[in-house]
């Protein structure tokens, strides 16, 4: 292991971090919006949209992300209708193809996570809100969605980490993310061990930071599950000071 070369490689991989973070952030945000819409359709059983969403989720959860990426990047260009449409302005670029594949993939998984969370909302709380005069979107915004978000956050946190790692597949369509730069360095130096160790360290650091953010969000949304030890220490200190 050449640690000097490892350090140099790490510095060369740093320019790929913004591309990786941008792909992951946009795909998660757009995918979450789609996932929420699909989850509501599934929970409300809105037909025929319900059947379309079921088919969509089945296809994107049942096929590898790599296959989906190749179909979008290589397959859509085979249709003259797409090449002659406004969509070709974006779909001819590898960045937008990779982003579209990631969004569609995470939306399929996220919709099932959110659907399960919405179904787990206690019926008693919904009935209590209805007794207070809430209904429709107001009930969803104030009662159903906040409770479902607390239930879904741990599982969705895993989806966040999976999408960070899934962005590495974008290098296969010539994007210069962390993995894409790593592949170029390996082709020039023929030293894959140090390069992949440096790339893996970057992904590990990003994932760890994301785990901390998810834990902070869980602690914020679930005050009843916070560690009571600091509060107990404060109370004990107050009793000691009080004469």
Coordinates of C-alpha atoms in Angstrom, one line a residue:
X1 CA 0.0 0.0 0.0
X2 CA 1.5 3.3 -1.2
X3 CA 0.2 5.9 1.3
X4 CA 1.7 8.8 -0.6
X5 CA -0.1 7.7 -3.8
X6 CA -3.2 7.1 -1.7
X7 CA -3.2 10.7 -0.5
X8 CA -2.6 12.0 -4.0
X9 CA -5.5 9.9 -5.3
X10 CA -7.8 11.2 -2.5
X11 CA -7.1 14.8 -3.6
X12 CA -7.8 13.9 -7.2
X13 CA -11.2 12.3 -6.3
X14 CA -12.4 15.4 -4.4
X15 CA -13.7 17.2 -7.5
X16 CA -16.1 14.3 -8.1
X17 CA -17.8 14.8 -4.7
X18 CA -20.1 17.7 -5.8
X19 CA -21.4 15.7 -8.7
X20 CA -22.1 12.7 -6.4
X21 CA -23.8 14.9 -3.8
X22 CA -25.8 16.8 -6.5
X23 CA -27.0 13.6 -8.1
X24 CA -28.0 12.0 -4.7
X25 CA -29.7 15.2 -3.4
X26 CA -31.8 15.9 -6.5
X27 CA -32.7 12.2 -7.0
X28 CA -33.8 11.9 -3.4
X29 CA -35.8 15.2 -3.4
X30 CA -37.6 14.5 -6.7
X31 CA -38.0 10.8 -5.9
X32 CA -39.6 11.7 -2.5
X33 CA -42.2 13.9 -4.1
X34 CA -43.1 11.2 -6.6
X35 CA -43.0 8.5 -3.8
X36 CA -45.5 10.6 -1.7
X37 CA -47.9 11.0 -4.6
X38 CA -47.7 7.3 -5.4
X39 CA -48.2 6.3 -1.8
X40 CA -51.3 8.5 -1.5
X41 CA -52.7 6.9 -4.7
X42 CA -52.0 3.4 -3.3
X43 CA -53.6 4.2 0.1
X44 CA -56.6 5.9 -1.3
X45 CA -56.9 3.3 -4.1
X46 CA -57.5 5.8 -6.8
X47 CA -58.4 3.9 -9.9
X48 CA -57.1 3.4 -12.6
X49 CA -54.0 5.2 -11.2
X50 CA -53.7 2.6 -8.5
X51 CA -53.1 -0.2 -11.0
X52 CA -50.6 1.9 -12.9
X53 CA -48.6 2.7 -9.8
X54 CA -48.6 -1.0 -8.8
X55 CA -47.2 -1.9 -12.2
X56 CA -44.6 0.8 -12.0
X57 CA -43.4 -0.2 -8.5
X58 CA -43.3 -3.9 -9.5
X59 CA -41.1 -3.1 -12.6
X60 CA -38.7 -0.7 -10.9
X61 CA -38.3 -2.8 -7.8
X62 CA -38.0 -6.0 -9.8
X63 CA -35.2 -4.9 -12.2
X64 CA -31.6 -3.8 -11.4
X65 CA -30.9 -0.1 -11.4
X66 CA -28.0 -0.7 -13.8
X67 CA -30.5 -2.2 -16.4
X68 CA -32.8 0.8 -15.9
X69 CA -29.9 3.2 -16.4
X70 CA -28.8 1.5 -19.6
X71 CA -32.3 1.4 -21.0
X72 CA -32.8 5.1 -20.4
X73 CA -29.3 6.1 -21.6
X74 CA -29.0 3.8 -24.6
X75 CA -32.6 2.6 -25.3
X76 CA -34.6 5.9 -25.5
X77 CA -32.3 7.2 -28.2
X78 CA -33.6 4.4 -30.5
X79 CA -37.0 6.1 -30.8
X80 CA -37.3 8.9 -33.4
X81 CA -40.3 10.4 -31.5
X82 CA -38.0 11.1 -28.5
X83 CA -35.1 12.4 -30.6
X84 CA -37.5 14.8 -32.3
X85 CA -39.1 16.0 -29.1
X86 CA -38.0 18.7 -26.5
X87 CA -37.1 15.8 -24.1
X88 CA -34.1 15.0 -26.3
X89 CA -32.4 18.2 -25.2
X90 CA -32.0 16.6 -21.8
X91 CA -32.0 12.9 -22.5
X92 CA -29.0 13.1 -24.8
X93 CA -26.9 14.2 -21.8
X94 CA -25.7 11.5 -19.5
X95 CA -26.3 13.6 -16.4
X96 CA -30.0 13.9 -17.0
X97 CA -30.3 10.2 -17.9
X98 CA -28.6 9.1 -14.7
X99 CA -30.7 11.5 -12.7
X100 CA -33.9 10.2 -14.3
X101 CA -33.0 6.6 -13.6
X102 CA -32.1 7.4 -10.0
X103 CA -35.4 9.3 -9.4
X104 CA -37.6 6.6 -10.9
X105 CA -35.8 3.9 -8.9
X106 CA -35.9 5.6 -5.5
X107 CA -39.5 6.7 -6.1
X108 CA -40.6 3.1 -6.4
X109 CA -38.9 2.0 -3.2
X110 CA -39.9 5.2 -1.3
X111 CA -43.5 4.9 -2.3
X112 CA -43.7 1.5 -0.5
X113 CA -42.0 2.9 2.6
X114 CA -44.4 5.8 2.7
X115 CA -47.4 3.6 2.0
X116 CA -46.6 1.4 4.9
X117 CA -46.1 4.4 7.1
X118 CA -49.4 6.0 6.1
X119 CA -51.2 2.7 6.8
X120 CA -49.6 2.5 10.3
X121 CA -51.1 5.8 11.4
X122 CA -53.4 4.9 14.4
X123 CA -57.0 4.9 13.4
X124 CA -57.9 6.5 16.7
X125 CA -55.9 9.6 16.0
X126 CA -57.5 10.0 12.6
X127 CA -61.0 9.7 14.2
X128 CA -60.1 12.2 16.9
X129 CA -59.0 14.7 14.2
X130 CA -62.2 14.1 12.3
X131 CA -64.2 14.7 15.5
X132 CA -62.4 18.1 15.8
X133 CA -63.6 19.0 12.3
X134 CA -60.5 18.1 10.3
X135 CA -60.9 16.4 6.9
X136 CA -59.2 16.1 3.6
X137 CA -55.9 17.8 3.1
X138 CA -55.9 19.5 6.5
X139 CA -56.1 16.1 8.2
X140 CA -53.4 14.7 6.0
X141 CA -51.1 17.7 6.6
X142 CA -51.5 18.0 10.4
X143 CA -52.1 14.4 11.5
X144 CA -51.5 11.6 9.0
X145 CA -48.3 12.9 7.3
X146 CA -46.4 14.0 10.4
X147 CA -47.1 10.6 12.1
X148 CA -46.2 8.7 8.9
X149 CA -43.0 10.7 8.5
X150 CA -41.8 9.6 12.0
X151 CA -42.6 6.0 11.2
X152 CA -40.9 6.1 7.7
X153 CA -37.8 8.1 8.6
X154 CA -35.6 5.1 9.8
X155 CA -36.4 3.1 6.6
X156 CA -36.1 6.1 4.4
X157 CA -32.7 6.9 6.0
X158 CA -31.5 3.5 4.6
X159 CA -32.8 4.5 1.2
X160 CA -30.8 7.7 1.4
X161 CA -27.6 5.8 2.0
X162 CA -28.4 3.3 -0.8
X163 CA -28.9 6.2 -3.2
X164 CA -25.6 7.7 -2.2
X165 CA -23.9 4.4 -3.2
X166 CA -26.1 4.0 -6.3
X167 CA -24.8 7.2 -7.8
X168 CA -21.6 5.3 -8.5
X169 CA -23.4 3.6 -11.4
X170 CA -23.5 7.0 -13.1
X171 CA -19.9 6.6 -14.0
X172 CA -20.9 3.9 -16.5
X173 CA -22.5 6.6 -18.6
X174 CA -19.4 8.7 -18.6
X175 CA -20.2 11.0 -15.7
X176 CA -17.2 12.3 -13.8
X177 CA -18.4 11.5 -10.3
X178 CA -16.2 10.0 -7.6
X179 CA -16.3 6.5 -9.2
X180 CA -15.9 7.9 -12.7
X181 CA -12.7 9.8 -11.7
X182 CA -11.5 6.7 -9.9
X183 CA -12.0 4.6 -13.0
X184 CA -10.0 7.1 -15.1
X185 CA -7.1 7.1 -12.5
X186 CA -7.0 3.3 -12.6
X187 CA -6.9 3.3 -16.4
X188 CA -3.8 5.6 -16.2
X189 CA -2.0 4.0 -13.2
X190 CA -3.1 0.4 -13.1
X191 CA -3.3 0.6 -9.3
X192 CA -6.9 -0.2 -8.3
X193 CA -6.3 -1.0 -4.6
X194 CA -5.3 2.5 -3.5
X195 CA -7.8 4.2 -5.8
X196 CA -10.7 2.1 -4.6
X197 CA -9.7 2.5 -1.0
X198 CA -9.7 6.3 -1.4
X199 CA -13.1 6.2 -3.2
X200 CA -14.5 3.9 -0.6
X201 CA -13.4 6.3 2.2
X202 CA -15.2 9.2 0.5
X203 CA -18.4 7.2 0.2
X204 CA -18.0 6.1 3.8
X205 CA -17.6 9.6 5.0
X206 CA -20.6 10.9 3.1
X207 CA -22.8 8.0 4.4
X208 CA -21.7 8.6 8.0
X209 CA -22.6 12.3 7.7
X210 CA -26.0 11.3 6.3
X211 CA -26.5 8.8 9.1
X212 CA -25.9 11.6 11.7
X213 CA -28.4 13.9 9.9
X214 CA -31.0 11.2 9.9
X215 CA -30.5 10.6 13.6
X216 CA -30.8 14.3 14.4
X217 CA -34.1 14.3 12.4
X218 CA -35.4 11.3 14.3
X219 CA -34.5 13.0 17.6
X220 CA -36.2 16.1 16.5
X221 CA -39.4 14.4 15.3
X222 CA -39.6 12.0 18.3
X223 CA -39.1 14.0 21.5
X224 CA -40.5 11.2 23.6
X225 CA -37.6 8.9 22.6
X226 CA -34.8 11.3 23.6
X227 CA -32.3 10.3 26.2
X228 CA -33.8 11.4 29.6
X229 CA -30.4 11.3 31.3
X230 CA -29.5 15.0 30.6
X231 CA -32.8 16.2 32.0
X232 CA -32.4 14.0 35.1
X233 CA -28.9 15.5 35.6
X234 CA -30.3 19.0 35.3
X235 CA -33.0 18.3 37.8
X236 CA -30.5 16.8 40.3
X237 CA -28.3 19.9 39.9
X238 CA -31.3 22.1 40.7
X239 CA -32.2 20.2 43.8
X240 CA -28.6 20.5 45.0
X241 CA -28.6 24.3 44.5
X242 CA -32.0 24.8 46.0
X243 CA -31.7 25.4 49.8

